[in-house]
Short mmCIF file of C-alpha atoms and ligand atoms in Angstrom, two decimals:
data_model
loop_
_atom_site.label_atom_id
_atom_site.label_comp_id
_atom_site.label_asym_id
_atom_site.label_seq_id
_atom_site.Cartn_x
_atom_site.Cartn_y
_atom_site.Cartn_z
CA UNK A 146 -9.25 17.42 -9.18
CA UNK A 147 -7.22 16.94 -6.55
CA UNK A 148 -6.92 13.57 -4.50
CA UNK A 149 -8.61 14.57 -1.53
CA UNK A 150 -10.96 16.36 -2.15
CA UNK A 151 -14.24 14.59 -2.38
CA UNK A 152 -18.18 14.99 -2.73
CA UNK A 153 -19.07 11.99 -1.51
CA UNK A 154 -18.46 8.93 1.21
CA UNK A 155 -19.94 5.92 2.48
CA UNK A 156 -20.72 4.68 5.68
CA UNK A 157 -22.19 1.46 7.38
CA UNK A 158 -23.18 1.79 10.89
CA UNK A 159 -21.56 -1.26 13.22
CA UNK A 160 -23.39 -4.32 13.76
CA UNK A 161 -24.03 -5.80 17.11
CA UNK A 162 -21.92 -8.93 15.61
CA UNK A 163 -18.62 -7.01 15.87
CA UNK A 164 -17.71 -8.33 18.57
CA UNK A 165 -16.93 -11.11 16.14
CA UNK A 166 -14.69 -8.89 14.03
CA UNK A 167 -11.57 -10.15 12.89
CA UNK A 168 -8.33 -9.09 14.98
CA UNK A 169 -4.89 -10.51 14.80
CA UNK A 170 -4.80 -10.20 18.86
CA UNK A 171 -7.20 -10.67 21.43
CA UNK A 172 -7.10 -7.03 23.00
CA UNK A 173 -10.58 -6.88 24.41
CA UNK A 174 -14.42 -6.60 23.01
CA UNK A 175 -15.47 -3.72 21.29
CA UNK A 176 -17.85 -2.26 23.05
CA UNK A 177 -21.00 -1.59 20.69
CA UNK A 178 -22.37 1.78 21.97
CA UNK A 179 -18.87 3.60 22.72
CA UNK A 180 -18.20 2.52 18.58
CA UNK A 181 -21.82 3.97 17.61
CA UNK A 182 -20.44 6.94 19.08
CA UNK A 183 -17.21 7.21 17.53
CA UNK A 184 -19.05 5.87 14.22
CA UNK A 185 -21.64 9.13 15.04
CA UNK A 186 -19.08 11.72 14.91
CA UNK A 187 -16.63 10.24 12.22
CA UNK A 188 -19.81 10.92 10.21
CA UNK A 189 -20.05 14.44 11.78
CA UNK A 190 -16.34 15.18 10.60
CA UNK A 191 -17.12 14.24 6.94
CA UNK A 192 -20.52 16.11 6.74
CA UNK A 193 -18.98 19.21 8.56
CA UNK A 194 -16.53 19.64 5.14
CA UNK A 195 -19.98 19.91 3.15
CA UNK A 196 -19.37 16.07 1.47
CA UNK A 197 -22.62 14.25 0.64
CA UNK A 198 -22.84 11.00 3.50
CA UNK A 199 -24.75 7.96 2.60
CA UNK A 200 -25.21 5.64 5.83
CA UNK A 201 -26.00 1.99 5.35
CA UNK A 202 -28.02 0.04 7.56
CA UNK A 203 -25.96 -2.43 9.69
CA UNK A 204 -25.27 -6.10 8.63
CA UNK A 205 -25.55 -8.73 11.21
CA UNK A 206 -24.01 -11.36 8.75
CA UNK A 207 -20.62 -9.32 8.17
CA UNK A 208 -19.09 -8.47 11.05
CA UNK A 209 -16.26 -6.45 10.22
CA UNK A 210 -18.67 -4.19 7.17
CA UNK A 211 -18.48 -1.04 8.90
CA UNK A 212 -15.48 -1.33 7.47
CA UNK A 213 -16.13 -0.27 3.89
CA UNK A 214 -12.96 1.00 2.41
CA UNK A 215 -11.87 -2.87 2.12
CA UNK A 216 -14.58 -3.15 0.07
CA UNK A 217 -14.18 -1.05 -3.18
CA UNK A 218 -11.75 1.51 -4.91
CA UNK A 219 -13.32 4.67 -5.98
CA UNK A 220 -11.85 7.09 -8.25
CA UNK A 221 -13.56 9.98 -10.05
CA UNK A 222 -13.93 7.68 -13.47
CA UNK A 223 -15.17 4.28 -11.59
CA UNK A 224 -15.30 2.35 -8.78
CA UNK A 225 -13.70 -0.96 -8.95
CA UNK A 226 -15.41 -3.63 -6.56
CA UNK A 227 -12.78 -5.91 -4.41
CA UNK A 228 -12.35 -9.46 -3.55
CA UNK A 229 -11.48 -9.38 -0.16
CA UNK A 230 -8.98 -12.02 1.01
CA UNK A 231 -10.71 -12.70 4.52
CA UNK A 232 -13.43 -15.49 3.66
CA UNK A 233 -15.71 -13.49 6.12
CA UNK A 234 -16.06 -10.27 4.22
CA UNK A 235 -16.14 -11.61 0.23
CA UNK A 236 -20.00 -11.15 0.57
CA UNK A 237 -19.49 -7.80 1.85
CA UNK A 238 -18.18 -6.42 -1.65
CA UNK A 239 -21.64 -7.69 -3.37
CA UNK A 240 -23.72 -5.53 -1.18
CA UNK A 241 -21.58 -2.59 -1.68
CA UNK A 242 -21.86 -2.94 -5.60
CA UNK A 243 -25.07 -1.56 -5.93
CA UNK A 244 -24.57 1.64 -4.14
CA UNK A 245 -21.49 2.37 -5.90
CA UNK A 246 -23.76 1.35 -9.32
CA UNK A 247 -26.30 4.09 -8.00
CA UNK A 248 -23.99 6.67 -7.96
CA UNK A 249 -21.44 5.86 -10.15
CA UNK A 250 -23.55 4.42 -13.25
CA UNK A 251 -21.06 1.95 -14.06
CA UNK A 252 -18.66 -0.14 -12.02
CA UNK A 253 -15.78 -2.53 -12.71
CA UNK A 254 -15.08 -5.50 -10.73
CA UNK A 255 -12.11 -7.83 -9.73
CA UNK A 256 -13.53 -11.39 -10.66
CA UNK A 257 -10.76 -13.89 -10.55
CA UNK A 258 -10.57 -16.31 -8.76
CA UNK A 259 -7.56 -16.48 -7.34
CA UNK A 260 -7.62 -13.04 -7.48
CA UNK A 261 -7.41 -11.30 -3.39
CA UNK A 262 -7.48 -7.30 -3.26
CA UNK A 263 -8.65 -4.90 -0.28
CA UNK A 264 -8.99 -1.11 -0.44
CA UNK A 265 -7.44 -0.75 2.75
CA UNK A 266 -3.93 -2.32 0.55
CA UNK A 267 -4.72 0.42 -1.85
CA UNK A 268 -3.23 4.29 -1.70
CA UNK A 269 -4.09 7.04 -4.64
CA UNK A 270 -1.55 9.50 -5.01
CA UNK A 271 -2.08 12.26 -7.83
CA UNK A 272 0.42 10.70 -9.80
CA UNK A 273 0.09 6.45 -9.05
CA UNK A 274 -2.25 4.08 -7.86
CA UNK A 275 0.49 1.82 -4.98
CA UNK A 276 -0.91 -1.24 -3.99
CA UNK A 277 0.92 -3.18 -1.04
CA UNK A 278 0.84 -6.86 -0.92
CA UNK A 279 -0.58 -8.24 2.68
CA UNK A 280 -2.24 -11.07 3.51
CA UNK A 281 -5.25 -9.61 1.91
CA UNK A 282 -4.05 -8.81 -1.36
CA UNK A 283 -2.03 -11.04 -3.62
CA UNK A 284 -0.13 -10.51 -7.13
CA UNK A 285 -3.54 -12.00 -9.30
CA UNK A 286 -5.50 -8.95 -7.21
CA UNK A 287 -3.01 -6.55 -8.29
CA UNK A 288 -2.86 -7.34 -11.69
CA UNK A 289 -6.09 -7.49 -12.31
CA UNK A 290 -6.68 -4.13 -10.91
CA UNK A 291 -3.98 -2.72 -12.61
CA UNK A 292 -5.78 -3.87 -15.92
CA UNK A 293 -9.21 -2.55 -14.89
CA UNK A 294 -7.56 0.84 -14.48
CA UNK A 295 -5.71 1.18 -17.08
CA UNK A 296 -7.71 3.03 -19.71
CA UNK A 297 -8.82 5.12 -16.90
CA UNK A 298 -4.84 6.72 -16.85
CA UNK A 299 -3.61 5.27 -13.64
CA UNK A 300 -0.44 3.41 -13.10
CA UNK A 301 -0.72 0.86 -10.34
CA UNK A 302 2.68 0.10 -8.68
CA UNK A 303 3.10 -2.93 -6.00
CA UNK A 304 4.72 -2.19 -3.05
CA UNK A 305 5.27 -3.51 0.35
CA UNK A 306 3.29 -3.80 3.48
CA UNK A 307 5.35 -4.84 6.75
CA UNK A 308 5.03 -7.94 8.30
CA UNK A 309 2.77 -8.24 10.81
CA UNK A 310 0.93 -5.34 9.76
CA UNK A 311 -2.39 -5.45 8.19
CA UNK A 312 -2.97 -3.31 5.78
CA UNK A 313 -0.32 -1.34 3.77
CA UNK A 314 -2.77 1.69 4.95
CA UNK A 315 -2.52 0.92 8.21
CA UNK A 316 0.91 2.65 8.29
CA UNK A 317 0.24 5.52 6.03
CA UNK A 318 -2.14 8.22 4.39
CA UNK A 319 -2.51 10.62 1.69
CA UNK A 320 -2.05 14.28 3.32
CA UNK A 321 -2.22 16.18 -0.42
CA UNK A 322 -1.73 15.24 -3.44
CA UNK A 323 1.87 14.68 -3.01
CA UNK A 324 2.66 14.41 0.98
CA UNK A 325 2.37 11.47 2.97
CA UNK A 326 2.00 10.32 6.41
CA UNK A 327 4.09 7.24 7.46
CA UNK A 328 5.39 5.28 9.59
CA UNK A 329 9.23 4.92 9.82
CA UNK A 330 9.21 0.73 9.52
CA UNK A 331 6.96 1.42 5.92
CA UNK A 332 9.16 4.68 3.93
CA UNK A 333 11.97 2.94 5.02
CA UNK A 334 11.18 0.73 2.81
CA UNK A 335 11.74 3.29 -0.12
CA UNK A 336 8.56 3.06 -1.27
CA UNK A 337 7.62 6.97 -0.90
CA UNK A 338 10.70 8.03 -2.52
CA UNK A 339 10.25 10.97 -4.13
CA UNK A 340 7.18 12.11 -2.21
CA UNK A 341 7.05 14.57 0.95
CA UNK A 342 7.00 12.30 3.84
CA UNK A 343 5.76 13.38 7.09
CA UNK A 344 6.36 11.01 9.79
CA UNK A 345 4.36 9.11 13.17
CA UNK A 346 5.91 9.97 15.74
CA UNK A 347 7.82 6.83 17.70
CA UNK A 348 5.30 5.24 19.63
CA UNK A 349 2.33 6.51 17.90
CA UNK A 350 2.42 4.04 14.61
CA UNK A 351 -1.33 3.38 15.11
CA UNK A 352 -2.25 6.78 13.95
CA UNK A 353 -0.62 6.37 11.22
CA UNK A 354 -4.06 5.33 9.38
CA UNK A 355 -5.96 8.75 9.64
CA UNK A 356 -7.58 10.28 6.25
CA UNK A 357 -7.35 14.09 4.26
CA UNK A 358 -10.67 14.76 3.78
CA UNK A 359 -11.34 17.89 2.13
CA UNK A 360 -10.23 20.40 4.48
CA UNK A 361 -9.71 18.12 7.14
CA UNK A 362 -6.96 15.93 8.68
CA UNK A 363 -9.03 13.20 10.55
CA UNK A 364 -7.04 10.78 12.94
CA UNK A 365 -7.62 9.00 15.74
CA UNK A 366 -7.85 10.30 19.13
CA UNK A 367 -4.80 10.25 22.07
CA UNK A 368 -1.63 10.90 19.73
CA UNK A 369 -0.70 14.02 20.86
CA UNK A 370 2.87 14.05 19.31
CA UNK A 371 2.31 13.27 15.26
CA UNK A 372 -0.91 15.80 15.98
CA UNK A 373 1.32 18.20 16.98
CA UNK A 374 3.33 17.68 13.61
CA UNK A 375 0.70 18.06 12.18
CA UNK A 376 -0.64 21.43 13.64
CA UNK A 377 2.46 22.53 13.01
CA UNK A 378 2.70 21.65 9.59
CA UNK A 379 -0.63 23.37 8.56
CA UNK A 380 -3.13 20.75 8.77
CA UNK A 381 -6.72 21.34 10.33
CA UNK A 382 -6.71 18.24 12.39
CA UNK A 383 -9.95 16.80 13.81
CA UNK A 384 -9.33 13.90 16.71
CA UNK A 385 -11.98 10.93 16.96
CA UNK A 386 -11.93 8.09 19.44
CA UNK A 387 -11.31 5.34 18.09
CA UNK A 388 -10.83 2.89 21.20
CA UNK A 389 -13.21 0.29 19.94
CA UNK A 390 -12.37 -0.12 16.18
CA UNK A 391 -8.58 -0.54 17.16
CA UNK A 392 -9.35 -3.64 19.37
CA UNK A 393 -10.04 -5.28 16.05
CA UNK A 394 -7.45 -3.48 13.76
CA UNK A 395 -9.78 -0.42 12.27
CA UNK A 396 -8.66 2.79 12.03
CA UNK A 397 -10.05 6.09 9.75
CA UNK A 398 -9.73 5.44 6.81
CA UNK A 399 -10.95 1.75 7.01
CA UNK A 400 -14.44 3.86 7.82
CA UNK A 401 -15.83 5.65 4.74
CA UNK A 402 -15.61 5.00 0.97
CA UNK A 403 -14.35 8.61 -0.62
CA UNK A 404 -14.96 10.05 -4.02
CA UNK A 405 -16.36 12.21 -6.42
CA UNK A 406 -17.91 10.64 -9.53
CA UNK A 407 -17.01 12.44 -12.38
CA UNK A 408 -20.00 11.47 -14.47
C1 CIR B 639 -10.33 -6.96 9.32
O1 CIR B 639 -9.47 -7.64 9.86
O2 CIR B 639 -10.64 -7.11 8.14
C2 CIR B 639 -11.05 -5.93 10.14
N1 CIR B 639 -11.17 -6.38 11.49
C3 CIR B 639 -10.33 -4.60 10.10
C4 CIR B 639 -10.32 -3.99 8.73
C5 CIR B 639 -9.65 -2.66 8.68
N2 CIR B 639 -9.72 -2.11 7.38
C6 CIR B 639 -8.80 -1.30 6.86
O3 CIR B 639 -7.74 -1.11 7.45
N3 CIR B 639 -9.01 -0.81 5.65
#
């Protein structure tokens, strides 16, 4: 199977408390109904590939768990629950645990206690699992996962996210199996080496977080250059607004949980 294509995702439709999310600057309040709408045809994209969508109800208690990814790692063997490193969203992980148990059968879960991992710090590649340390994620949380997922065949490699930035997704995404999509300030880090890197174009770093779903390139909305690389380069690109989520540091891929369970 290859790494992007998928049968499955999960959703969670946006509280009314995001306009508590966390952000690392101020840049305005998301506006609730403009993110429904984004939220509305994010889930459009995904269905219109054929994948199965499962859309949670809202929680008023987390608000930053639209933002599933952070919240698990799901490969076709397993899903592996996270420990968040943001105090706000540990609780989030729990209620995502039964879902994944639903359709999965059985899941693994990181369970240290000094141990910090999000999904949005986690790329698959066909041939490695690269996991970059942030703020969020911390040696004990890669470890760990690189234990959990080790009879399943995966090598997990630690890499580096650059400061000031998030997530180490929040710079780049799996195109295929072997091409990626980066910004300049993360490959030039060497950490792609040996992959096909296609690059953001200067200026447009915050698209760098867009997802390959199935037959689709989804990115955000308004970055006209790196979607013209991407035209170009053969992708079926689909564009959706994603004003609201960027005011607090979400972008596409930070959106759905992506898999196919193998069982
Ligand atoms: C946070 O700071 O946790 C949220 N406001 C944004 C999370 C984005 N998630 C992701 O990039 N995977």
């Amino acid at each position: 199977m290859r790494s992007y294509t998928f049968s499955h995702a999960i959703t969670r439709r946006p509280s009314a408390s995001i306009i508590a999310g966390l952000r690392a600057v101020d840049t305005g309040t998301p506006d609730l109904a403009v993110m429904q709408a984004h939220h509305a045809d994010y889930i459009a994209a995904l269905r219109s590939t054929g994948a199965q969508v499962l859309e949670l109800d809202a929680m008023e208690a987390f608000p930053d768990s639209v933002f599933v990814e952070d919240t698990a790692l799901c490969l076709p063997e397993g899903a592996v629950v996270m420990r968040p490193g943001a105090p706000s969203r540990l609780g989030e992980a729990a209620e995502m645990a039964p879902h994944l148990a639903a359709l999965y059968g059985v899941v693994r879960r990181i369970e240290g206690a000094d141990s910090f991992i999000e999904g949005g710090d986690i790329l698959t590649t066909e041939r490695e699992i690269l996991v970059g340390r942030s703020d969020r994620t911390n040696a004990a949380g890669v470890a760990e996962l690189a234990k959990l997922v080790a009879d399943w065949g995966y090598t997990v490699r630690e890499v580096f996210t650059p400061p000031g930035v998030l997530h180490f997704k929040t710079d780049c995404s799996l195109l295929d199996g072997d091409t990626i999509l980066s910004t300049k300030r993360l490959a030039d880090s060497g950490c792609f080496d040996g992959y096909k890197v296609i690059y953001v174009a200067d200026g447009e770093e915050a698209c760098a977080n867009t997802i390959r779903f199935n037959d689709l390139v989804i990115m955000p909305a308004g970055f006209p250059k790196t979607r013209a690389v991407l035209v170009q380069a053969g992708y079926k690109v689909v564009e959706i607004g994603n004003s609201e989520c960027a005011k607090i540091d979400g972008g596409m891929s930070c959106l759905s949980l992506r898999f196919s369970p193998t069982r």
